[in-house]
mmCIF file of C-alpha atoms in Angstrom:
data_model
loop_
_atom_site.group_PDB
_atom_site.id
_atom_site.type_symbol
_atom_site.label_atom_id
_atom_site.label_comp_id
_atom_site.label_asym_id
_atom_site.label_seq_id
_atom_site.Cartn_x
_atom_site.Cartn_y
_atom_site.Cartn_z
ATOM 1 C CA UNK A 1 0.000 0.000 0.000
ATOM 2 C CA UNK A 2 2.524 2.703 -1.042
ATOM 3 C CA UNK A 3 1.295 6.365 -1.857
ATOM 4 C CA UNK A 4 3.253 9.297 -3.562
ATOM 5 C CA UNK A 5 3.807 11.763 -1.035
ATOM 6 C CA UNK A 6 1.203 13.840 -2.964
ATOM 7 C CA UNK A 7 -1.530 11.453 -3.685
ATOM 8 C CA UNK A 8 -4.388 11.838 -1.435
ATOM 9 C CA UNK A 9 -6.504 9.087 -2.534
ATOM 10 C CA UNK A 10 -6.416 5.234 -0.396
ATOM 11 C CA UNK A 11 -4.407 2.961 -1.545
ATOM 12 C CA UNK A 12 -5.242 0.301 -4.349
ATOM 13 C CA UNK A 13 -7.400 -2.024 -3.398
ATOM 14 C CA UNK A 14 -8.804 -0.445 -0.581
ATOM 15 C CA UNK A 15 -12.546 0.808 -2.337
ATOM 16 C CA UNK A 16 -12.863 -3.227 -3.195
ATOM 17 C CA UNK A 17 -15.786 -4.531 -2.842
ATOM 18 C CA UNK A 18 -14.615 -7.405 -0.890
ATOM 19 C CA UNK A 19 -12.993 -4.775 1.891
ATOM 20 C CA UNK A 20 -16.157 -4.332 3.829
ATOM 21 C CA UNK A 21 -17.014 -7.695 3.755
ATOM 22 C CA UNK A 22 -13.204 -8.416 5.176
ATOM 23 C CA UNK A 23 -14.140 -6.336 7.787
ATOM 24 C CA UNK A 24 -17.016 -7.877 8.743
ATOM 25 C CA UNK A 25 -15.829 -11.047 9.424
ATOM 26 C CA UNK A 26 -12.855 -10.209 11.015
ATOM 27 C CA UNK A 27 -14.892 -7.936 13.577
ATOM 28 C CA UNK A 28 -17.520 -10.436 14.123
ATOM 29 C CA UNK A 29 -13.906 -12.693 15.506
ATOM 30 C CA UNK A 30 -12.872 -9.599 17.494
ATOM 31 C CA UNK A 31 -16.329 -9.366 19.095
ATOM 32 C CA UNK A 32 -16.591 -13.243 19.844
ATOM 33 C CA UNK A 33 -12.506 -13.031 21.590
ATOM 34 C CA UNK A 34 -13.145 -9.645 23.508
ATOM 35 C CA UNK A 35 -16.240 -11.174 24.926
ATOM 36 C CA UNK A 36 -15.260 -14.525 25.820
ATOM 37 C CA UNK A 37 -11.926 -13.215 27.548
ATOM 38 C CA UNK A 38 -12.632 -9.648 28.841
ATOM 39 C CA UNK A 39 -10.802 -7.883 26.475
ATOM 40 C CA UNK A 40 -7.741 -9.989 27.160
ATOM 41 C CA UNK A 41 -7.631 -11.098 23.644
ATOM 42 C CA UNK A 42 -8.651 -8.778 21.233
ATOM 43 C CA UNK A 43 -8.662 -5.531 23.254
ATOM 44 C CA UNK A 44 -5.574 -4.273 21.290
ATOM 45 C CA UNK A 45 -5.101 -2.932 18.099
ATOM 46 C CA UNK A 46 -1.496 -3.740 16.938
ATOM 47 C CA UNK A 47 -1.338 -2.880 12.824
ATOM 48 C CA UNK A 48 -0.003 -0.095 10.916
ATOM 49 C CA UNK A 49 1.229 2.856 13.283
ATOM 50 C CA UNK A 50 0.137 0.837 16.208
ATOM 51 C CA UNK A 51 2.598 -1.694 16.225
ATOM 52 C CA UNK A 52 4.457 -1.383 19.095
ATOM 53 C CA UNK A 53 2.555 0.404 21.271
ATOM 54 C CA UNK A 54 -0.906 -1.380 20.302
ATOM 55 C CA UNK A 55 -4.101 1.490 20.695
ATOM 56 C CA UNK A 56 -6.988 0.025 22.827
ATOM 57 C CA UNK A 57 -10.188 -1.053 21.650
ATOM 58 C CA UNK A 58 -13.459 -0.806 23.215
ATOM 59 C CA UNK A 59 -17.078 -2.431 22.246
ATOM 60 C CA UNK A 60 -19.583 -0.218 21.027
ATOM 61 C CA UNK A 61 -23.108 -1.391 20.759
ATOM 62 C CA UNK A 62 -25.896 1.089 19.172
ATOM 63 C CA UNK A 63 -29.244 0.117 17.738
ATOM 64 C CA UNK A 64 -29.774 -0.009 13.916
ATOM 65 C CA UNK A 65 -31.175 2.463 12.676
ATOM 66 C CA UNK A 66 -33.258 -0.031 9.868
ATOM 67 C CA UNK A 67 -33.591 -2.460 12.136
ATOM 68 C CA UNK A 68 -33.507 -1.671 15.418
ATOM 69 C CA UNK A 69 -31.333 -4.251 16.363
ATOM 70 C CA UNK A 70 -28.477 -3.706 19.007
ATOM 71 C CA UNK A 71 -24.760 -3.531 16.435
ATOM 72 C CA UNK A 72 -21.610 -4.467 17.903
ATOM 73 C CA UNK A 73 -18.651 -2.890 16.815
ATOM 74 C CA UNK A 74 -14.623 -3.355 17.872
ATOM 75 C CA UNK A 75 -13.602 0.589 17.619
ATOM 76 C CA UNK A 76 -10.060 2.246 18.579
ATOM 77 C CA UNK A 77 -10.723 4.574 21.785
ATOM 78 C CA UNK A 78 -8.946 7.181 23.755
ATOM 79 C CA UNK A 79 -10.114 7.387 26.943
ATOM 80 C CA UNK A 80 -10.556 11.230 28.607
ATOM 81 C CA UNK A 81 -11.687 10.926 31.971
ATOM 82 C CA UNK A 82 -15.343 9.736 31.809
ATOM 83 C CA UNK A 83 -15.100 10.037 28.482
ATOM 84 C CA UNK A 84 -14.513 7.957 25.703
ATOM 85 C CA UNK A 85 -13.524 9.254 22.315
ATOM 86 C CA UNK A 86 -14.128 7.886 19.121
ATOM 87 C CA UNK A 87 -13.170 8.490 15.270
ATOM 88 C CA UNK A 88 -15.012 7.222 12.776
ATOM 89 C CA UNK A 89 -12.602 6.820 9.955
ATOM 90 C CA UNK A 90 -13.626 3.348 8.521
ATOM 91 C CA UNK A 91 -9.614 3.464 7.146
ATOM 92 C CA UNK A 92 -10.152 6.477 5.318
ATOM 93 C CA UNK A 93 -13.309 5.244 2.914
ATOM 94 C CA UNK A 94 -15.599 8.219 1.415
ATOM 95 C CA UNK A 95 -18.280 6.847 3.804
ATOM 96 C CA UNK A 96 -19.057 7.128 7.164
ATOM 97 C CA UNK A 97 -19.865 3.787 9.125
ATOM 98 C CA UNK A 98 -22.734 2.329 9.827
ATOM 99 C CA UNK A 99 -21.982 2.667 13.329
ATOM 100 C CA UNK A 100 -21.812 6.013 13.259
ATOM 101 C CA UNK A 101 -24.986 6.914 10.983
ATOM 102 C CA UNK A 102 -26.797 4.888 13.692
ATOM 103 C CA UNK A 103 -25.465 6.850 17.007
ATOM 104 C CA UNK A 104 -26.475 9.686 14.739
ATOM 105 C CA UNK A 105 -29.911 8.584 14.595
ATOM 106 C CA UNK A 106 -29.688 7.015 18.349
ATOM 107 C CA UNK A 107 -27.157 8.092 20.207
ATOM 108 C CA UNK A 108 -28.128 6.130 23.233
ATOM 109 C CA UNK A 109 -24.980 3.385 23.082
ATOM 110 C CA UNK A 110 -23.279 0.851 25.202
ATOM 111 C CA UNK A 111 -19.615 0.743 25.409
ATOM 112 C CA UNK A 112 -17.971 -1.861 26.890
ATOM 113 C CA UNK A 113 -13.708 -1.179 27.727
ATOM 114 C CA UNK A 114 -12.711 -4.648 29.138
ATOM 115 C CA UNK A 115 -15.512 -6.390 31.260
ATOM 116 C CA UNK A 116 -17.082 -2.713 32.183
ATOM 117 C CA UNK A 117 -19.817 -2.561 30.425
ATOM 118 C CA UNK A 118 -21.508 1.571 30.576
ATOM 119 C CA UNK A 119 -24.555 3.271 28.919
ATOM 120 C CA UNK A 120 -23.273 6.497 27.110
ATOM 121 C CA UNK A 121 -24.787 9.273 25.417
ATOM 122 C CA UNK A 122 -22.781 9.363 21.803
ATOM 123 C CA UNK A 123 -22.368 12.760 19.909
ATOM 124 C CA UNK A 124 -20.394 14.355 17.383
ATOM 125 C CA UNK A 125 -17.709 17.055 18.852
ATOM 126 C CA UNK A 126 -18.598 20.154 17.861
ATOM 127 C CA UNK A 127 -15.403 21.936 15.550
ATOM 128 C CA UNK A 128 -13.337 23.486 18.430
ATOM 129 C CA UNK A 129 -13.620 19.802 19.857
ATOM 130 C CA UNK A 130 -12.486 18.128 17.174
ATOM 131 C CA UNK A 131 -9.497 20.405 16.582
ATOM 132 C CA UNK A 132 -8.924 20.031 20.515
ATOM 133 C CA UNK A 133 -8.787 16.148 20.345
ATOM 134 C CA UNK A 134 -7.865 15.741 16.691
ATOM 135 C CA UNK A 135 -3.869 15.957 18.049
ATOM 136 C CA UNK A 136 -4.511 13.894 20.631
ATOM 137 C CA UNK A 137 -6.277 10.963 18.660
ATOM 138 C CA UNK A 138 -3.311 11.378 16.197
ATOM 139 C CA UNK A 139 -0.850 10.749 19.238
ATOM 140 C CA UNK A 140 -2.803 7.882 19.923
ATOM 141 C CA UNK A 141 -2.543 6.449 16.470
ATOM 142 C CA UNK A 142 -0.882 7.955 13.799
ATOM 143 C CA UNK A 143 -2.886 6.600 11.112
ATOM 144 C CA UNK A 144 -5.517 8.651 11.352
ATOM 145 C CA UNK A 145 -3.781 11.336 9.852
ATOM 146 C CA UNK A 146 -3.372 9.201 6.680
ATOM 147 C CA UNK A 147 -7.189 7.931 6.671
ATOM 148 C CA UNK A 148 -8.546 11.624 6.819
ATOM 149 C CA UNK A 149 -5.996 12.616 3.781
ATOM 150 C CA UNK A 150 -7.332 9.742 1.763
ATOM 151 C CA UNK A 151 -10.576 11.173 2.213
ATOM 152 C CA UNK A 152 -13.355 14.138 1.042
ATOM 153 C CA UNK A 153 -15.101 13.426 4.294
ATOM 154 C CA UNK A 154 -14.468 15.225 7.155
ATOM 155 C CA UNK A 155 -13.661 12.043 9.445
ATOM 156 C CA UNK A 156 -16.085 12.578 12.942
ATOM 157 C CA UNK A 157 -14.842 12.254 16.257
ATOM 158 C CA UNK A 158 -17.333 11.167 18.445
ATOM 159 C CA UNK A 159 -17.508 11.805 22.141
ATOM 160 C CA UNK A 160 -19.209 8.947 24.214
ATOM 161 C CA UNK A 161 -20.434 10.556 27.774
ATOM 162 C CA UNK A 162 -22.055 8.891 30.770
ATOM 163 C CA UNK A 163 -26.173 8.779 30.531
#
């Protein structure tokens, strides 16, 4: 996945078809491990920029928006405080997640960091919040920067706060 230092688009192979279904499977696996061992296995992210120091993942549950059925998803987090933050990237794609489009419609969530399991009120940070936190989420994991520059989208940052 090489880019010229002035291409902005993600690299080849990445707007497959087959990515999201890669995805799928490979979080439905993340789900089943973080559940059955507390976070043990599976509670790390250790790929691209995030190698060696590994960024922690946290559960996120909303309810579908279509089908108002609860959705699972493994998501990178930085905790702040009571706080947890999220960014919804999806690797720099041109769309938002599903996840996200249903906390937009619901923001009523359940995120679970190891076995703590906490209702949360989800929203998107306003634009002095995202500038705030945007640094800090890069800190956390480098790659970000390189998902939001293969992207037209504004990537969200999403701020999960007790109910």
């Amino acid at each position: 996945m090489t880019m010229s230092p002035t291409s902005s688009a993600a690299p080849k192979g990445m707007d497959s078809p087959i990515v999201p279904k890669i995805l799928k499977v490979m979080s439905r696996l993340n789900i089943a491990a973080y559940r059955a061992t507390g976070g043990r296995v599976g509670g790390t992210w250790r790929m691209g920029s995030a190698f060696r120091k590994g960024v922690p993942i946290c559960l996120v549950t909303t309810k579908g928006r279509k089908s108002g059925k609860p959705r699972t998803q493994p998501l990178l987090f930085m905790p702040d405080g009571d706080r947890v933050i999220l960014v919804a990237s999806q690797g720099g794609l041109p769309k938002h997640p599903l996840w996200y489009l249903n906390l937009s419609a619901d923001p009523r969530v359940t995120v679970q960091v190891r076995r703590d399991a906490r209702r949360m009120l989800a929203r998107t940070a306003s634009p002095e919040e995202r500038a705030a936190l945007w640094p800090r989420l890069v800190a956390v994991y480098a790659d970000f920067d390189k998902y939001q520059s293969w992207t037209e989208r504004e990537i969200p940052v999403v701020i999960c706060e007790p109910a």
